[in-house]
Coordinates of C-alpha atoms in Angstrom, one line a residue:
M30 CA 40.6 17.1 -8.9
I31 CA 40.9 14.7 -6.5
H32 CA 40.9 17.4 -3.7
I33 CA 37.8 18.6 -4.5
L34 CA 36.3 15.1 -4.7
H35 CA 37.8 14.3 -1.1
L36 CA 36.1 17.5 -0.2
L37 CA 32.6 16.9 -1.5
G38 CA 32.5 13.1 0.2
A39 CA 33.1 14.9 3.3
A40 CA 30.4 17.2 3.3
L41 CA 28.3 14.6 2.1
G42 CA 29.4 12.4 4.8
W43 CA 28.7 15.1 7.7
L44 CA 25.6 15.7 6.2
A45 CA 24.3 12.2 6.3
I46 CA 25.7 12.4 9.7
V47 CA 23.5 15.4 10.8
V48 CA 20.3 14.4 8.9
A49 CA 20.5 10.8 10.7
T50 CA 20.9 12.6 13.9
L51 CA 18.1 15.2 13.3
G52 CA 16.0 11.9 11.9
I53 CA 16.2 10.2 15.2
I54 CA 15.5 13.3 17.3
Y55 CA 12.6 13.7 15.1
C56 CA 11.2 10.2 15.2
T57 CA 11.4 10.3 19.2
A58 CA 9.3 13.5 19.5
A59 CA 6.9 12.4 16.8
A60 CA 6.3 8.9 18.3
F61 CA 5.3 10.8 21.7
I62 CA 3.2 13.3 19.7
F63 CA 1.7 10.5 18.2
R64 CA 0.2 9.2 21.0
H65 CA -0.7 12.3 22.6
Y66 CA -2.7 13.3 19.6
F67 CA -4.8 10.6 20.1
A68 CA -5.6 10.5 23.4
A69 CA -7.4 13.4 23.3
A70 CA -10.2 11.4 21.3
T71 CA -13.7 11.7 22.9
P72 CA -17.0 9.4 22.0
A73 CA -19.2 11.1 19.3
P74 CA -22.9 11.7 19.7
V75 CA -25.1 9.9 17.8
R76 CA -26.5 12.3 15.0
H77 CA -29.6 12.5 13.1
D78 CA -28.3 14.3 9.6
A79 CA -28.4 13.1 6.3
V80 CA -25.2 12.4 4.3
T81 CA -24.4 11.3 1.3
L82 CA -21.2 8.6 1.2
L83 CA -19.5 8.8 -2.3
K84 CA -17.8 5.8 -3.2
P85 CA -15.6 5.7 -6.4
L86 CA -15.0 2.7 -7.3
Y87 CA -12.5 0.6 -10.0
G88 CA -12.2 -3.4 -9.5
D89 CA -12.6 -5.8 -7.0
E90 CA -10.4 -5.3 -4.2
P91 CA -9.7 -8.2 -1.7
R92 CA -12.0 -7.0 0.8
L93 CA -13.9 -4.1 -0.9
Y94 CA -17.6 -5.4 0.4
D95 CA -16.0 -5.3 3.6
N96 CA -14.7 -2.0 3.3
L97 CA -18.6 -0.4 2.2
A98 CA -20.2 -2.5 4.5
S99 CA -18.2 -0.8 7.4
F100 CA -19.6 2.6 6.1
L101 CA -23.1 1.1 6.8
A102 CA -22.8 -0.1 10.0
Q103 CA -22.5 3.5 11.4
D104 CA -24.0 4.8 14.7
H105 CA -26.0 7.4 13.0
A106 CA -29.9 7.9 13.6
G107 CA -30.3 10.0 10.2
P108 CA -30.6 8.9 6.5
I109 CA -27.5 7.5 4.9
Q110 CA -27.4 7.3 1.3
L111 CA -24.5 5.2 0.1
L112 CA -23.5 6.7 -3.6
C113 CA -21.3 3.9 -5.6
G114 CA -19.9 5.1 -8.9
I115 CA -18.2 2.8 -11.5
Q116 CA -17.0 3.6 -15.1
R117 CA -17.3 0.2 -17.0
A118 CA -20.4 -2.2 -17.1
D119 CA -18.4 -5.1 -17.0
D120 CA -16.3 -3.9 -14.0
P121 CA -16.6 -6.6 -11.1
A122 CA -16.8 -4.3 -8.5
I123 CA -20.5 -4.1 -9.8
A124 CA -20.9 -7.7 -8.4
V125 CA -20.0 -6.2 -4.9
V126 CA -22.2 -3.5 -4.5
K127 CA -25.1 -5.9 -6.0
A128 CA -24.2 -8.1 -3.1
L129 CA -23.8 -5.5 -0.7
K130 CA -27.5 -4.2 -1.6
L131 CA -28.9 -7.9 -1.2
A132 CA -27.6 -8.3 2.0
H133 CA -29.0 -4.4 3.4
P134 CA -32.3 -4.3 1.7
D135 CA -33.4 -1.4 4.2
A136 CA -30.1 0.8 3.2
D137 CA -29.9 3.4 0.5
I138 CA -27.7 2.2 -1.9
Q139 CA -27.4 3.5 -5.3
L140 CA -25.1 2.4 -8.1
V141 CA -24.0 4.5 -11.0
V142 CA -22.2 3.2 -13.9
D143 CA -21.1 6.0 -16.7
G144 CA -18.0 5.9 -18.7
T145 CA -18.1 9.3 -19.5
V146 CA -14.8 11.0 -19.2
H147 CA -14.1 14.7 -18.2
G148 CA -10.7 14.8 -17.7
A149 CA -7.4 13.0 -17.4
S150 CA -8.5 11.8 -13.9
G151 CA -10.6 8.8 -14.1
K152 CA -11.4 8.9 -10.4
I153 CA -12.9 12.7 -10.9
S154 CA -14.5 11.8 -13.9
N155 CA -16.1 8.9 -11.7
L156 CA -17.3 11.8 -9.4
V157 CA -18.4 14.2 -11.9
N158 CA -20.8 11.4 -13.1
M159 CA -21.9 10.9 -9.4
E160 CA -22.5 14.1 -8.5
P161 CA -26.0 14.8 -10.4
F162 CA -27.5 11.9 -8.0
I163 CA -26.3 13.7 -4.5
R164 CA -29.3 13.9 -2.4
H165 CA -28.5 15.2 1.0
G166 CA -26.7 18.6 2.1
I167 CA -23.8 16.6 3.7
V168 CA -21.4 15.1 1.3
V169 CA -18.6 12.4 2.2
L170 CA -16.1 11.5 0.0
S171 CA -13.7 8.3 0.4
D172 CA -11.2 6.1 -1.3
S173 CA -12.9 2.2 -1.9
D174 CA -9.8 1.0 0.1
I175 CA -10.9 2.9 3.3
A176 CA -12.9 1.0 6.1
V177 CA -14.1 2.9 9.3
A178 CA -15.2 2.6 12.9
P179 CA -18.8 2.7 13.7
D180 CA -18.5 6.4 15.1
Y181 CA -16.8 7.7 12.0
L182 CA -19.8 9.7 10.9
G183 CA -20.6 11.0 14.6
Q184 CA -16.9 11.9 14.7
L185 CA -16.9 13.7 11.1
L186 CA -20.1 15.7 12.1
R187 CA -18.9 17.2 15.0
A188 CA -15.6 18.3 13.6
L189 CA -17.7 19.6 10.8
D190 CA -19.9 21.8 13.3
R191 CA -16.7 23.8 14.1
P192 CA -16.7 27.1 13.2
N193 CA -15.4 28.3 9.8
V194 CA -14.5 24.4 9.2
G195 CA -15.0 24.0 5.4
I196 CA -13.6 20.1 5.0
V197 CA -13.1 17.2 7.7
T198 CA -10.5 14.9 6.7
C199 CA -8.9 11.7 8.1
I200 CA -5.6 10.2 9.1
Y201 CA -5.2 6.6 8.6
A202 CA -3.4 3.4 8.7
G203 CA -1.9 1.2 6.7
R204 CA -3.9 -2.6 6.5
G205 CA -2.3 -5.3 4.4
D206 CA -4.7 -7.3 2.8
A207 CA -2.7 -9.5 -0.3
G208 CA 0.2 -11.3 1.3
F209 CA 3.9 -10.0 2.0
W210 CA 4.0 -6.9 -0.7
S211 CA 0.7 -5.3 0.8
R212 CA 1.8 -5.6 4.5
L213 CA 5.1 -4.0 3.7
G214 CA 3.2 -1.0 2.3
A215 CA 1.0 -1.2 5.3
A216 CA 4.3 -0.4 7.5
G217 CA 5.5 2.4 5.5
V218 CA 1.9 4.1 5.4
S219 CA 1.6 3.7 9.3
Y220 CA 5.1 3.7 10.5
Q221 CA 6.3 6.7 8.5
F222 CA 3.7 8.8 6.5
M223 CA 0.9 8.5 9.3
L224 CA 3.8 9.4 11.7
G225 CA 4.8 12.5 9.8
L226 CA 1.3 13.6 9.5
V227 CA 0.4 13.7 12.8
F228 CA 3.8 15.5 13.5
G229 CA 2.8 18.4 11.1
V230 CA -0.8 18.6 12.1
A231 CA -0.1 18.5 15.9
N232 CA 2.7 21.6 15.2
K233 CA 0.5 23.3 12.8
L234 CA 2.8 22.6 9.9
A235 CA 0.5 21.3 7.5
T236 CA -3.2 20.9 7.0
P237 CA -3.7 18.4 4.4
C238 CA -6.6 17.3 2.6
M239 CA -6.7 13.6 2.0
G240 CA -8.8 11.1 0.1
S241 CA -9.1 9.0 2.8
T242 CA -11.7 11.3 3.8
I243 CA -13.2 14.7 2.5
A244 CA -16.5 15.6 4.4
M245 CA -18.0 19.1 3.4
T246 CA -21.7 20.6 3.0
R247 CA -23.2 20.3 -0.6
E248 CA -23.1 23.8 -0.5
T249 CA -19.2 24.5 -0.2
L250 CA -18.8 21.5 -3.0
Q251 CA -21.1 24.1 -5.3
R252 CA -18.8 27.0 -3.8
I253 CA -15.6 25.4 -5.4
G254 CA -17.0 24.2 -8.7
G255 CA -18.1 21.1 -8.0
F256 CA -15.8 17.9 -8.8
G257 CA -15.8 19.3 -12.5
S258 CA -13.0 21.9 -11.5
F259 CA -10.2 19.1 -10.6
A260 CA -10.9 16.8 -13.6
D261 CA -7.0 17.4 -14.7
K262 CA -5.4 17.3 -11.1
L263 CA -3.1 14.0 -10.2
A264 CA -3.6 15.5 -6.4
D265 CA -7.3 16.1 -6.7
D266 CA -7.4 15.9 -2.7
Y267 CA -5.1 18.5 -2.0
A268 CA -6.3 20.6 -4.9
I269 CA -10.4 20.3 -3.5
G270 CA -8.5 21.4 -0.2
E271 CA -7.0 24.6 -1.8
A272 CA -10.2 25.4 -3.3
V273 CA -12.0 25.5 0.3
R274 CA -9.0 27.1 1.8
A275 CA -9.4 29.8 -0.9
L276 CA -12.9 30.6 0.3
G277 CA -11.5 31.4 3.5
L278 CA -12.6 27.7 5.2
S279 CA -10.4 25.7 7.0
I280 CA -9.5 21.6 7.2
V281 CA -9.6 19.9 10.0
L282 CA -8.0 16.2 11.2
P283 CA -9.8 15.3 14.5
P284 CA -8.3 12.4 16.5
M285 CA -9.5 9.7 15.2
L286 CA -8.2 6.9 12.4
V287 CA -9.8 5.1 9.6
D288 CA -8.1 1.8 7.8
H289 CA -6.1 1.9 4.5
A290 CA -6.3 -1.1 2.7
F291 CA -3.3 -2.0 0.5
D292 CA -3.7 -4.6 -2.2
E293 CA -0.4 -5.0 -3.9
T294 CA 0.8 -8.4 -4.8
S295 CA 4.3 -7.7 -6.5
L296 CA 6.9 -5.3 -5.9
S297 CA 6.4 -3.6 -8.9
A298 CA 2.9 -2.8 -8.1
L299 CA 3.8 -1.6 -4.6
W300 CA 7.0 0.7 -6.1
H301 CA 4.8 2.1 -8.7
H302 CA 1.9 3.1 -5.8
E303 CA 4.5 4.8 -3.5
L304 CA 6.3 6.4 -6.6
R305 CA 3.2 8.1 -7.6
W306 CA 2.1 9.3 -4.0
G307 CA 5.9 10.6 -3.7
A308 CA 5.8 12.5 -7.0
T309 CA 2.4 13.7 -6.1
V310 CA 3.8 15.5 -2.6
R311 CA 7.1 16.5 -4.4
D312 CA 5.1 18.4 -6.5
V313 CA 2.5 19.5 -4.3
A314 CA 5.0 20.6 -1.5
F315 CA 8.5 20.4 -2.7
W316 CA 10.4 21.9 0.2
P317 CA 8.6 20.0 3.0
Y318 CA 8.9 16.7 0.7
V319 CA 12.5 17.4 0.3
G320 CA 13.1 17.8 4.1
S321 CA 10.9 14.9 4.9
I322 CA 14.2 12.7 4.4
I323 CA 14.7 12.9 8.3
G324 CA 12.1 10.8 8.6
L325 CA 14.7 8.0 6.9
P326 CA 17.5 8.3 9.9
L327 CA 18.2 4.4 9.5
P328 CA 19.1 4.5 5.7
V329 CA 20.9 7.9 6.3
A330 CA 22.9 6.2 9.0
V331 CA 24.1 3.6 6.7
L332 CA 25.3 6.3 4.0
A333 CA 27.1 7.9 7.1
M334 CA 28.9 4.8 7.7
L335 CA 30.5 5.0 4.3
Y336 CA 32.1 8.3 5.6
W337 CA 32.6 7.8 9.3
P338 CA 31.9 3.7 10.5
A339 CA 32.2 4.4 13.9
A340 CA 30.1 7.3 14.0
G341 CA 27.2 5.4 11.5
L342 CA 27.4 2.3 13.2
V343 CA 26.2 4.2 16.4
L344 CA 23.6 6.1 14.7
F345 CA 22.3 2.9 12.9
A346 CA 21.8 1.1 16.3
L347 CA 20.0 4.5 17.9
A348 CA 17.9 4.8 14.4
A349 CA 17.0 0.9 15.1
I350 CA 15.9 1.2 18.7
V351 CA 13.7 4.9 17.7
R352 CA 12.1 2.9 14.7
L353 CA 11.2 -0.1 17.3
V354 CA 9.7 2.8 19.7
V355 CA 8.0 4.2 16.6
V356 CA 6.5 0.6 15.8
R357 CA 5.2 -0.1 19.4
S358 CA 3.5 3.1 19.9
V359 CA 1.5 3.2 16.5
D360 CA 0.2 0.0 17.0
A361 CA -0.9 0.3 20.4
T362 CA -2.8 3.2 19.7
V363 CA -4.0 1.8 16.4
G364 CA -5.0 -1.1 18.7
R365 CA -3.9 -3.9 16.3
R366 CA -0.3 -5.0 15.0
I367 CA 0.2 -3.4 11.4
A368 CA 3.4 -5.2 10.5
S369 CA 6.5 -6.5 12.1
L370 CA 9.6 -4.4 13.0
G371 CA 12.0 -6.0 10.4
L372 CA 9.1 -5.0 7.3
A373 CA 9.0 -1.2 9.1
L374 CA 13.0 -1.4 8.8
A375 CA 12.8 -2.9 5.3
H376 CA 10.1 -0.5 4.2
D377 CA 12.7 2.3 5.4
G378 CA 15.1 1.2 2.8
M379 CA 12.5 1.2 0.2
S380 CA 11.2 4.7 1.2
F381 CA 14.8 6.2 0.3
A382 CA 15.2 4.8 -3.0
I383 CA 11.6 5.9 -3.9
Y384 CA 12.1 9.5 -2.2
I385 CA 15.6 9.4 -4.7
A386 CA 13.4 8.0 -7.7
S387 CA 10.3 10.7 -7.0
F388 CA 12.8 13.5 -8.0
F389 CA 13.2 12.4 -12.0
V390 CA 9.7 11.3 -12.6
R391 CA 7.7 12.8 -14.7
S392 CA 5.0 10.6 -15.8
V393 CA 3.1 7.7 -13.3
D394 CA 0.8 5.1 -13.4
W395 CA -2.7 4.9 -11.7
R396 CA -5.4 2.5 -12.4
G397 CA -3.9 1.0 -16.0
A398 CA -3.3 4.7 -17.3
T399 CA -0.3 6.0 -17.8
L400 CA -0.5 9.9 -16.7
T401 CA 2.0 12.9 -17.7
M402 CA 2.7 15.6 -14.7
K403 CA 2.7 19.3 -16.3
T404 CA 2.8 22.4 -14.2
E405 CA 0.6 23.6 -11.1
G406 CA -0.5 19.9 -10.3
R407 CA -2.2 19.1 -14.1
I408 CA -1.9 15.9 -15.5
V409 CA -2.7 14.9 -19.2
A410 CA -3.6 11.0 -19.7
A411 CA -0.7 9.5 -22.6
H412 CA -3.5 9.0 -25.0
K413 CA -3.9 12.8 -25.3
I414 CA -0.3 13.2 -25.9
E415 CA -0.2 11.0 -28.6
N416 CA -3.1 12.5 -30.2
A417 CA -1.7 15.6 -29.6
E418 CA 1.8 14.4 -31.4
Q419 CA -0.4 12.9 -34.5
R420 CA -2.6 15.9 -35.3
A421 CA 1.0 18.1 -35.2

């Protein structure tokens, strides 16, 4: 028995050494690819297309007004309809939308307050309630915590013009809006998730569809059955992308960035947020998610030190240097300092814990609701499960 445990320990030790080494190589390559990917960006022409912007809202986030206002400050000559959806008559986001309308009296801003539930996903229920009010032929959906540059619509529309394109989605960098924990989350999404995303897209290993932006024609939305078709999907953005791909259309990510605002004020809030992300990705892309461990060479090098201290220490030092290169490369590309190197390294440790925990999660918390994960990416709200048990 002792011999077997020794062999198992040796195998795990060498595995950690191999994974840490591959991770260092990967992070170095990913940092180079990241800079090259956005170097291809070019100015977008001013367009005259009529566009409906969909904003499902929930609560008053720290910079919600500024986030929404960025979608009105566009270098765009055509009509823009900003359609905001809210599910509760007492939601503080209503006051934000009203203030936005007062500040932009000439803008076409419409507020839809409707609490009708269409499935387990509150976000999709919100979108279903907004759908009848869409007036224009191009629809752009984005989360409430997204802020954009003035050329946002021009870049989207140019990409949507490409042959056989069904959806345009956007890569996003983190922005901490609520202190330390929000900055820690911003560091993770910028220096780890975004890096891996660009690496996968540039090497044609991934074609994600993300809530940061989903731009499509209204015809395409109708062809996939409208938003109601995704009412019980946790990864609704992924499911929308899969439905569009099933039509034979492609998803593209132009070389542009939007900001994703983090507003977590505690470790618990950030933990639950990122655990939901991890569990979601695990369900929709299991083996790629397993392989994503190479994006965490620093904590894996710590494990290697437990087996072979000298080799592990060397790998740890190299991993820290590579992470510094990543931080500098991302900040230079984004054009601002997202977080310190210390926060980036701290988040690597947290990401490793999230990675391990995500394989054991079958329910997640999302905006005050507990959602149980079922097969094929479906979710069921906790109250529905309780009702079913009571009927039984």
